[in-house]
Structure formats: structure tokens, C-alpha cells
XYZ file of C-alpha atoms in Angstrom:
493
model
C -16.493 261.416 -19.144
C -20.087 262.459 -18.733
C -21.430 260.814 -15.580
C -24.640 262.862 -15.382
C -27.900 261.108 -14.720
C -31.328 262.275 -15.816
C -34.008 261.253 -13.364
C -37.636 261.398 -14.450
C -40.313 260.844 -11.825
C -43.350 259.596 -13.715
C -45.819 260.354 -10.935
C -44.566 263.877 -10.319
C -47.079 265.730 -12.498
C -49.938 263.578 -11.236
C -48.973 264.224 -7.629
C -48.761 267.971 -8.239
C -52.207 267.992 -9.849
C -53.574 266.013 -6.930
C -52.156 268.557 -4.498
C -53.533 271.474 -6.509
C -56.926 269.773 -6.635
C -56.908 269.515 -2.852
C -56.024 273.193 -2.496
C -58.765 274.177 -4.942
C -61.410 272.193 -3.095
C -60.438 273.968 0.136
C -60.303 277.367 -1.554
C -56.667 277.875 -0.520
C -54.620 280.352 -2.630
C -57.302 280.454 -5.354
C -57.348 283.710 -7.311
C -60.455 283.562 -9.519
C -64.126 282.984 -8.730
C -66.534 281.349 -11.174
C -70.293 281.508 -10.677
C -72.635 279.015 -12.354
C -76.380 279.013 -11.736
C -75.938 280.917 -8.475
C -73.212 278.614 -7.108
C -69.691 279.989 -6.642
C -66.426 278.089 -7.129
C -62.817 279.153 -6.600
C -59.992 278.190 -8.945
C -56.405 278.965 -9.890
C -56.246 281.387 -12.804
C -53.013 279.937 -14.198
C -54.334 276.369 -14.161
C -57.517 277.351 -15.997
C -55.609 279.445 -18.545
C -53.109 276.664 -19.254
C -55.852 274.074 -19.700
C -58.447 275.985 -21.705
C -58.025 278.417 -24.588
C -61.365 279.895 -23.559
C -60.071 280.883 -20.131
C -56.713 281.877 -21.597
C -58.437 284.372 -23.874
C -60.724 285.505 -21.065
C -57.971 286.286 -18.579
C -55.082 287.275 -20.834
C -56.675 289.353 -23.567
C -58.878 292.406 -23.455
C -61.976 291.101 -21.754
C -63.475 292.619 -18.643
C -62.958 289.370 -16.747
C -59.187 289.748 -17.119
C -59.230 292.441 -14.457
C -62.077 291.614 -12.156
C -61.200 287.903 -11.696
C -64.877 287.094 -11.227
C -66.635 285.197 -13.981
C -70.245 284.185 -14.480
C -70.705 281.298 -16.914
C -74.073 280.753 -18.570
C -75.378 278.492 -21.294
C -73.633 275.395 -19.928
C -75.069 272.715 -17.656
C -73.648 273.299 -14.164
C -72.967 269.646 -13.347
C -71.212 269.131 -16.669
C -69.149 272.271 -16.177
C -68.083 271.082 -12.719
C -66.924 267.790 -14.250
C -64.923 269.619 -16.922
C -63.275 271.860 -14.330
C -62.594 268.760 -12.241
C -60.894 267.173 -15.251
C -58.584 270.172 -15.510
C -57.217 269.312 -12.054
C -57.220 265.522 -12.230
C -57.073 264.471 -15.877
C -60.024 262.144 -15.207
C -63.662 262.342 -16.234
C -66.474 259.773 -16.076
C -68.687 259.664 -19.165
C -71.993 257.905 -19.699
C -75.023 258.317 -21.940
C -76.686 260.726 -19.516
C -73.854 263.263 -19.450
C -71.804 262.908 -22.616
C -73.771 265.450 -24.688
C -73.820 268.297 -22.123
C -70.152 267.641 -21.329
C -69.311 267.730 -25.040
C -71.251 270.978 -25.359
C -69.407 272.497 -22.401
C -65.987 271.283 -23.555
C -66.641 272.758 -26.985
C -67.537 276.130 -25.462
C -64.623 276.090 -23.012
C -62.211 274.841 -25.697
C -60.994 271.888 -23.626
C -59.886 269.629 -26.455
C -58.930 266.651 -24.283
C -62.478 266.371 -22.959
C -63.888 266.749 -26.482
C -61.619 263.927 -27.615
C -62.763 261.750 -24.707
C -66.418 262.377 -25.580
C -65.673 261.539 -29.203
C -64.015 258.258 -28.257
C -66.927 257.372 -25.971
C -69.491 257.983 -28.714
C -67.389 256.293 -31.391
C -67.022 253.136 -29.313
C -70.804 252.904 -28.906
C -71.744 253.584 -32.498
C -74.536 251.427 -33.922
C -77.178 251.574 -36.648
C -79.783 253.007 -34.279
C -77.758 255.963 -32.988
C -75.207 256.773 -35.705
C -77.203 259.597 -37.321
C -77.724 261.305 -33.976
C -74.043 260.940 -33.111
C -73.086 262.393 -36.484
C -75.309 265.378 -35.737
C -73.500 265.882 -32.414
C -70.140 265.646 -34.184
C -71.197 268.341 -36.642
C -72.769 270.588 -33.994
C -69.752 270.524 -31.690
C -66.991 270.452 -34.321
C -65.615 266.924 -33.844
C -64.153 266.127 -37.298
C -62.716 262.698 -36.423
C -66.003 261.546 -34.910
C -67.908 262.946 -37.886
C -65.701 261.063 -40.357
C -66.080 257.813 -38.421
C -69.862 258.097 -38.217
C -70.103 259.104 -41.868
C -68.173 256.007 -42.937
C -70.263 253.845 -40.623
C -73.541 255.220 -42.004
C -72.594 254.529 -45.614
C -71.178 251.080 -44.879
C -74.307 250.100 -42.950
C -76.835 252.024 -45.029
C -79.351 249.182 -45.339
C -79.754 248.842 -41.577
C -79.478 252.569 -40.872
C -82.353 253.177 -43.317
C -84.610 251.058 -41.096
C -83.907 253.101 -37.970
C -86.127 255.670 -36.289
C -83.380 258.281 -36.663
C -83.392 257.813 -40.440
C -87.164 258.216 -40.595
C -86.895 261.506 -38.696
C -84.342 263.111 -41.032
C -85.446 266.108 -43.078
C -85.430 266.173 -46.873
C -82.041 267.928 -47.124
C -80.384 265.319 -44.929
C -81.938 262.512 -46.964
C -80.740 264.161 -50.158
C -77.186 264.387 -48.824
C -77.249 260.684 -48.007
C -78.655 259.337 -51.258
C -76.449 261.586 -53.397
C -73.299 259.924 -52.119
C -71.228 257.503 -54.175
C -70.102 255.864 -50.929
C -73.355 254.097 -50.044
C -72.561 250.399 -49.678
C -75.513 248.473 -51.055
C -75.909 245.401 -53.187
C -77.964 247.225 -55.807
C -79.720 250.533 -56.440
C -83.094 249.026 -55.622
C -82.134 249.208 -51.939
C -81.566 252.964 -52.099
C -84.885 253.446 -53.894
C -86.698 251.390 -51.245
C -85.076 253.417 -48.466
C -86.338 256.633 -50.057
C -89.874 255.312 -50.560
C -89.901 254.112 -46.961
C -88.892 257.572 -45.746
C -91.597 259.240 -47.871
C -94.307 256.855 -46.687
C -93.348 257.418 -43.039
C -95.012 260.845 -43.309
C -96.676 260.655 -46.711
C -98.864 263.737 -46.405
C -95.962 266.086 -45.660
C -93.202 264.363 -47.633
C -94.947 263.552 -50.903
C -93.888 266.940 -52.280
C -90.178 266.031 -51.975
C -90.380 262.780 -53.952
C -89.669 264.221 -57.457
C -86.688 266.209 -56.168
C -85.180 263.265 -54.299
C -85.771 260.837 -57.173
C -83.226 262.894 -59.138
C -80.577 261.279 -56.929
C -81.794 257.690 -57.344
C -79.815 255.987 -60.121
C -82.898 254.517 -61.716
C -81.168 253.405 -64.957
C -79.072 251.029 -62.841
C -82.155 249.327 -61.404
C -83.050 245.924 -62.823
C -85.529 246.164 -65.751
C -87.695 243.562 -64.020
C -87.775 245.740 -60.904
C -88.733 248.749 -63.017
C -91.684 246.862 -64.483
C -92.784 244.942 -61.406
C -92.287 247.602 -58.726
C -91.423 251.116 -59.861
C -94.108 251.403 -62.542
C -96.749 250.510 -59.963
C -95.611 253.018 -57.345
C -98.427 255.523 -56.815
C -95.927 258.334 -56.172
C -94.630 257.948 -59.739
C -98.048 258.154 -61.298
C -98.754 261.590 -59.823
C -95.483 263.265 -60.863
C -94.615 264.217 -64.467
C -90.925 264.516 -63.574
C -90.880 261.032 -62.062
C -92.437 259.667 -65.246
C -89.606 261.299 -67.216
C -87.038 259.639 -64.954
C -88.736 256.276 -65.422
C -88.693 256.740 -69.201
C -84.973 257.587 -69.038
C -84.318 254.327 -67.198
C -86.363 252.342 -69.705
C -84.426 253.860 -72.623
C -81.178 252.958 -70.868
C -82.173 249.289 -70.861
C -83.914 249.183 -74.254
C -81.188 251.023 -76.193
C -77.819 249.853 -74.848
C -75.957 251.220 -77.893
C -77.021 254.765 -76.891
C -75.935 254.589 -73.267
C -72.928 256.786 -73.928
C -75.364 259.620 -74.605
C -76.981 259.140 -71.184
C -73.906 260.026 -69.169
C -75.360 261.511 -65.985
C -74.856 260.888 -62.287
C -77.854 258.554 -62.497
C -75.993 256.197 -64.829
C -72.774 256.067 -62.805
C -72.517 253.164 -60.347
C -71.910 253.839 -56.699
C -68.793 252.526 -55.012
C -70.198 249.133 -54.068
C -66.806 247.585 -53.322
C -67.123 248.116 -49.594
C -70.334 246.121 -49.556
C -68.410 243.062 -50.628
C -65.928 243.486 -47.776
C -68.670 243.072 -45.182
C -68.776 239.307 -45.028
C -68.292 236.364 -42.750
C -64.681 236.037 -41.676
C -62.768 233.727 -39.371
C -60.355 235.536 -37.060
C -57.163 234.252 -35.475
C -55.291 236.179 -32.808
C -51.823 235.543 -31.380
C -50.675 231.967 -30.832
C -48.856 229.858 -28.300
C -45.694 231.896 -28.967
C -47.371 235.047 -27.595
C -47.462 237.047 -30.797
C -49.540 240.166 -31.450
C -50.426 239.231 -35.022
C -53.994 238.826 -36.249
C -55.410 237.406 -39.471
C -58.837 236.929 -40.940
C -60.110 234.525 -43.574
C -62.384 235.887 -46.293
C -64.930 233.120 -46.821
C -66.126 234.550 -50.121
C -62.746 235.049 -51.735
C -61.139 232.075 -49.934
C -58.172 234.255 -48.991
C -56.279 235.099 -45.819
C -55.644 238.752 -44.964
C -53.365 240.272 -42.344
C -54.974 242.576 -39.799
C -53.281 245.271 -37.704
C -51.278 243.824 -34.826
C -52.871 243.767 -31.407
C -51.555 246.257 -28.861
C -50.340 243.480 -26.554
C -48.654 240.197 -27.436
C -50.875 237.470 -26.080
C -51.880 233.842 -26.350
C -54.242 231.583 -24.394
C -56.958 234.261 -24.467
C -60.719 234.255 -24.965
C -62.594 236.021 -27.752
C -66.165 237.083 -28.485
C -68.009 239.104 -31.126
C -70.621 241.740 -30.275
C -72.368 243.952 -32.856
C -69.459 243.928 -35.288
C -66.798 244.303 -32.582
C -64.307 241.540 -31.743
C -63.165 241.496 -28.110
C -59.973 239.681 -27.038
C -60.096 238.771 -23.353
C -57.161 238.153 -21.003
C -54.437 235.702 -22.023
C -50.690 235.426 -21.444
C -47.957 237.696 -22.856
C -44.988 235.412 -22.176
C -44.327 236.854 -18.719
C -47.623 237.804 -17.133
C -51.208 236.627 -17.110
C -53.403 239.451 -18.418
C -56.680 241.037 -17.357
C -56.809 243.521 -20.236
C -59.328 243.594 -23.083
C -58.701 244.645 -26.685
C -61.385 245.502 -29.223
C -61.338 245.579 -33.032
C -64.284 247.174 -34.830
C -65.553 245.608 -38.049
C -68.087 248.356 -38.743
C -66.902 251.877 -38.253
C -64.108 251.988 -40.805
C -61.438 251.741 -38.121
C -58.232 249.867 -38.764
C -56.744 249.486 -35.312
C -57.150 247.831 -31.938
C -58.500 249.693 -28.911
C -57.620 248.779 -25.327
C -59.591 251.525 -23.557
C -63.121 250.659 -24.684
C -63.594 248.022 -21.966
C -62.058 248.310 -18.512
C -59.749 245.483 -17.350
C -61.270 242.493 -15.585
C -61.005 242.070 -11.820
C -58.964 238.858 -12.217
C -56.071 238.029 -14.513
C -56.974 235.050 -16.683
C -55.299 232.865 -19.279
C -57.322 230.096 -20.930
C -60.647 231.715 -19.908
C -63.986 230.735 -21.392
C -65.832 233.730 -22.853
C -69.269 234.174 -24.389
C -71.977 236.783 -24.900
C -75.571 236.599 -23.695
C -77.862 239.438 -24.761
C -75.988 242.644 -23.853
C -73.495 241.055 -21.476
C -70.097 239.363 -21.831
C -69.329 236.511 -19.436
C -65.729 235.465 -18.721
C -65.453 232.224 -16.785
C -62.589 230.496 -15.005
C -59.076 230.411 -16.409
C -55.640 230.421 -14.811
C -54.211 233.478 -13.003
C -50.573 232.342 -13.009
C -50.855 230.541 -9.680
C -54.257 228.908 -9.434
C -57.068 227.636 -11.613
C -60.064 229.911 -11.070
C -63.685 229.364 -10.070
C -64.530 233.048 -10.431
C -66.866 234.443 -13.093
C -67.122 238.054 -14.272
C -69.843 239.731 -16.304
C -69.387 242.914 -18.352
C -72.485 244.937 -19.225
C -72.325 246.823 -22.528
C -75.099 249.035 -21.129
C -73.574 250.124 -17.808
C -69.963 249.585 -18.987
C -69.097 247.861 -15.718
C -67.714 244.500 -14.607
C -69.547 242.608 -11.862
C -68.605 239.418 -10.052
C -71.004 236.516 -10.652
C -71.607 233.399 -8.570
C -68.412 231.278 -8.756
C -68.452 227.931 -10.557
C -68.704 224.663 -8.669
C -65.298 223.521 -9.961
C -62.170 225.549 -10.794
C -61.414 225.078 -14.486
C -59.511 226.619 -17.373
C -59.565 225.943 -21.120
C -63.152 224.671 -20.839
C -65.877 224.661 -23.460
C -68.795 227.070 -22.998
C -72.113 227.591 -24.749
C -75.563 229.067 -24.095
C -79.024 227.549 -24.438
C -82.382 228.712 -23.052
C -80.783 231.440 -20.919
C -78.379 228.991 -19.304
C -74.599 228.794 -19.626
C -73.089 225.312 -19.909
C -69.429 224.773 -19.027
C -67.797 221.546 -20.193
C -64.533 219.828 -19.265
C -61.340 221.856 -18.935
C -58.233 221.650 -16.782
C -57.486 221.892 -13.052
C -54.112 220.186 -12.882
C -55.761 217.259 -14.644
C -58.269 217.038 -17.481
C -61.863 217.267 -16.271
C -64.985 215.417 -17.357
C -67.384 217.438 -15.198
C -70.137 219.637 -16.641
C -72.000 222.429 -14.874
C -74.799 224.807 -15.784
C -75.409 228.427 -14.723
C -79.027 229.607 -14.622
C -78.977 233.344 -15.331
C -82.408 233.802 -13.788
C -81.516 232.313 -10.395
C -77.766 233.118 -10.631
C -77.006 229.584 -9.413
C -74.741 226.814 -10.714
C -75.889 223.209 -11.002
C -73.792 220.109 -11.651
C -74.775 218.165 -14.767
C -74.039 214.574 -15.906
C -70.331 214.139 -16.603
C -68.695 213.530 -19.973
C -67.774 209.933 -20.858
C -64.088 210.857 -20.562
C -61.994 213.822 -19.351
C -61.128 216.442 -21.943
C -59.503 219.881 -22.081
C -59.451 222.465 -24.842
C -62.961 221.315 -25.689
C -65.341 223.406 -27.802
C -69.097 223.009 -27.742
C -72.309 224.406 -29.204
C -76.043 223.705 -29.073
C -77.952 222.286 -32.011
C -81.681 223.058 -31.822
C -84.187 220.897 -33.661
C -87.790 219.709 -33.717
C -88.754 216.090 -33.467
C -90.801 214.420 -36.188
C -93.840 214.229 -33.925
C -93.574 217.914 -33.072
C -93.444 218.830 -36.754
C -96.675 216.909 -37.290
C -98.386 218.705 -34.401
C -97.917 222.466 -34.899
C -99.963 223.391 -31.837
C -97.510 221.622 -29.546
C -94.220 222.455 -31.204
C -91.306 222.931 -28.854
C -87.624 223.571 -29.122
C -85.234 220.851 -28.079
C -81.498 220.853 -28.219
C -78.437 218.649 -28.252
C -75.101 219.896 -27.014
C -72.419 219.060 -29.572
C -68.908 218.692 -28.125
C -65.757 218.861 -30.263
C -62.740 217.461 -28.430
């Protein structure tokens, strides 16, 4: 009978790395010196070689450094290089907008794939229409294929908004050509692609006018509405000064005037783009988990009037909060059947991803089920809830700029499962539960960071949902000079 027992100590490798890091910082038993910008550091040759193919090649193969054990590194930012070398000993690295590019550059040179992957995940999680082209350029420059694919998909799926960005306007003609040649652009019609091109030309008309005939070859002008051809394209001054553009316009006119001859006009300009993805970007209603602590998620397609299954969440949970920010759905806290949670999961609706991510936002300070959650500007507020023992007064705020949680002034009354809404830079919290249903209402002024009690509800209620309805009175509509915004808070019990 085999009575052997395999014991695996999960912290062993981490403890060893921690000890090695301490020895390295003290310069004890180090056997290689690295100089960067005049500053000298001591390291363990074996650790560097095992962690980086760059150092492995340097010290193992036929390079002069393999014998002298003294290395001078140039072409890499010193602070970034120190962080990469620190990662080798700890497995941890702190990324932000100020350091991610030089760290990515250094990790690419030093062939530290784990750091490259971390930089890619950081950039991917912060992808938006204003920075996606720049991030794609970084992905191409530093050989990050997964990041490049994600940004490429994002750019095509969000082409209309990307085409309005400063980054788009600063592309060169070859980059513009690559974009507008693609079948993957998700637009409602070809007019949008044409308008994006004209906008790019007019941004620097004097220098870009010369590229218009070449780039118009990639606009599928025959697929443009005949009314648009007559009302807009024919009157474009850029067309009137280019013989080739006039030929392309004539081709489009023939396509519409002679439908029985369209089979003879089989060119890339007469082939529709893959617009299907455009129709998938629509309003949807999302449901996550349930009272039985499941990890399932579904969405409702308002256009098609159909339910669709989504990938399961990473953690079974119910009684959680949820918010949407820039095409990302965040699931906040909740209960997994055994424990109250402080974790956050994120699902992206934009970047072509099809999975949940639990590392994009750090866990909250407090565990919370039945929290109230909402977004104000670039910040997510999570209010109250139940931690498994007590109903909470505490409030936390997550900044999507600094990527940090901060504690906010606690509420006047502990409450969970309360309604929350925002109006005029103030958060209103309504009803909820603290052992009994509550009828109290309180308001948080984000300018003063203070809570104020408000008139109570007519009756106690929990699980309430509320929103603000803004309107103008009849008198205000008649007096434009004195118009003002008023609001009623609508409460759904």
C-alpha cells in the first residue's frame, strides 16, 4: 500500500525570491555587475539568465560579457530597467501611463516576456477611441501580437469615433490607406468612410490634397447612395480638380444607372464591407448571477428581441452591484454562497474580447453584498452594503485615472440594497435595509464631500431603484433667457 504523501508549499518559491531579493539589494553573493547611466548594480547571473533570454544569450553564448561579468546597458531608461530587474526578483511591477512605454521598450529589448504581457494587459484594459491608434503603434513597434490584434479589432469596430480623434488626424497617408482598405470597418454605410477620408484631407489640406485621388481608390463609391453622390460628392472641390476622381464618380453613377451591368463592374469598390459587426453594437440589458450564486450572464438584444448567453463570470456571485463605463461592464462585490466578496470583474463590450477580467480593477477595501454602485465622471462610487456581519456606512471611490480606491466620507445611516442616483454633482441614496427596511434619504455633495439628510420617503422600502428625470417648466420654456434645469427623483419600489 502506497502511503506516500506529496507536500507542496505554495509560498516556497515566493519566499525564496524574497530572500534572493534581499541578498541582491545588499550585494551579498552577487556575481555580475550591471552599469546603467553611470550607476552600478549587482545581481545574480543565474537569476538573470533564467528570467531573460537576453541575459541568457549574453552570459551563456559567445559574447564578451560572458567572461567579464560586467555589463553596461544603454538605450533603455534607467528607472524602467530597474523596475524590470526588480520584477525578476519579486514577480511584481507597478505600471501607469508615465512608465508603461519605457518599461515595454526595455522588456522587449531584455526579452522579459512576462513584463511585456503585463504592459499589454495594462494598455488593453485602457483602450479607448482617443488612444487606440497610438497603442496599436506601440504593439507593432515592440512586437506585441495579442495587443495589436485587440487594438486592430477595436479600431475597426469603433471606426466612426476613432476617425474623429486627434490620433486619426495625425496618421500618414499609408496608415490611412491601410485603414480604409479593410473589409472589417464597421460602419452603417460607405458614406461614413468617405467623410472620414475627406475630414483627414481637410485637416492639412495643403499637404494632403495630393493623396486624395490615390486614397479615393479605396472608397467604395458605387455603394454610396445616389442621392449622396448628387448632393455631396459631386460638389466636393477635391473631386473637381482630379481627373481620376471624376472617373471614379462616373463609375459610381454607372453602377446606379445601369443595374443590369453591375456584374461587369466587379471590383473591390463594388464589394460591401463586413458591416455585420456594426449591428452587434447596440443597446443591451445585462443580467449577472442570481440569488442562487451562479456565474452565468446573459444579455438581451433590444433590436433583435433575443436573449444571448455570455461567457460565465470568473466567480459565482449574487447580490452584487454593477455599472457601465465606456463600453465596460463592472460587477462589484456580492456573495458567492459562502463569503461576501470585495472583488471586481469587468467585461469589455468594445475591444472584441469574449471573457471576464478580474485583474483590471483592484479589490475594494471592504467586502460588500447588496452594495449601491454608480459612476460619476471618471470615478466609480460603491456605497454601503453588508459585509457578512454588519450593514455598512462606508463609501469607496475608484478613480479610472489613478487606478486607486479611496475611502470617502461615510454615510449618515448604514444601509444595504439601497437605491442610488446622481443629479447636479450630488449622489442621492434612498431607502435600503439595516435590519429593517428604511425610509431615510441622504445626499452626498461631491464638492464639499459631506452627507446631508433629506426628507424621508412616505414608507420604508428596500431593493428600491431610482433615477432623476430632468425637465423644464412651461414658464421656463416661454422665457429662454431664464431657462433652468429642474429635476424629479423617480423611485421604483
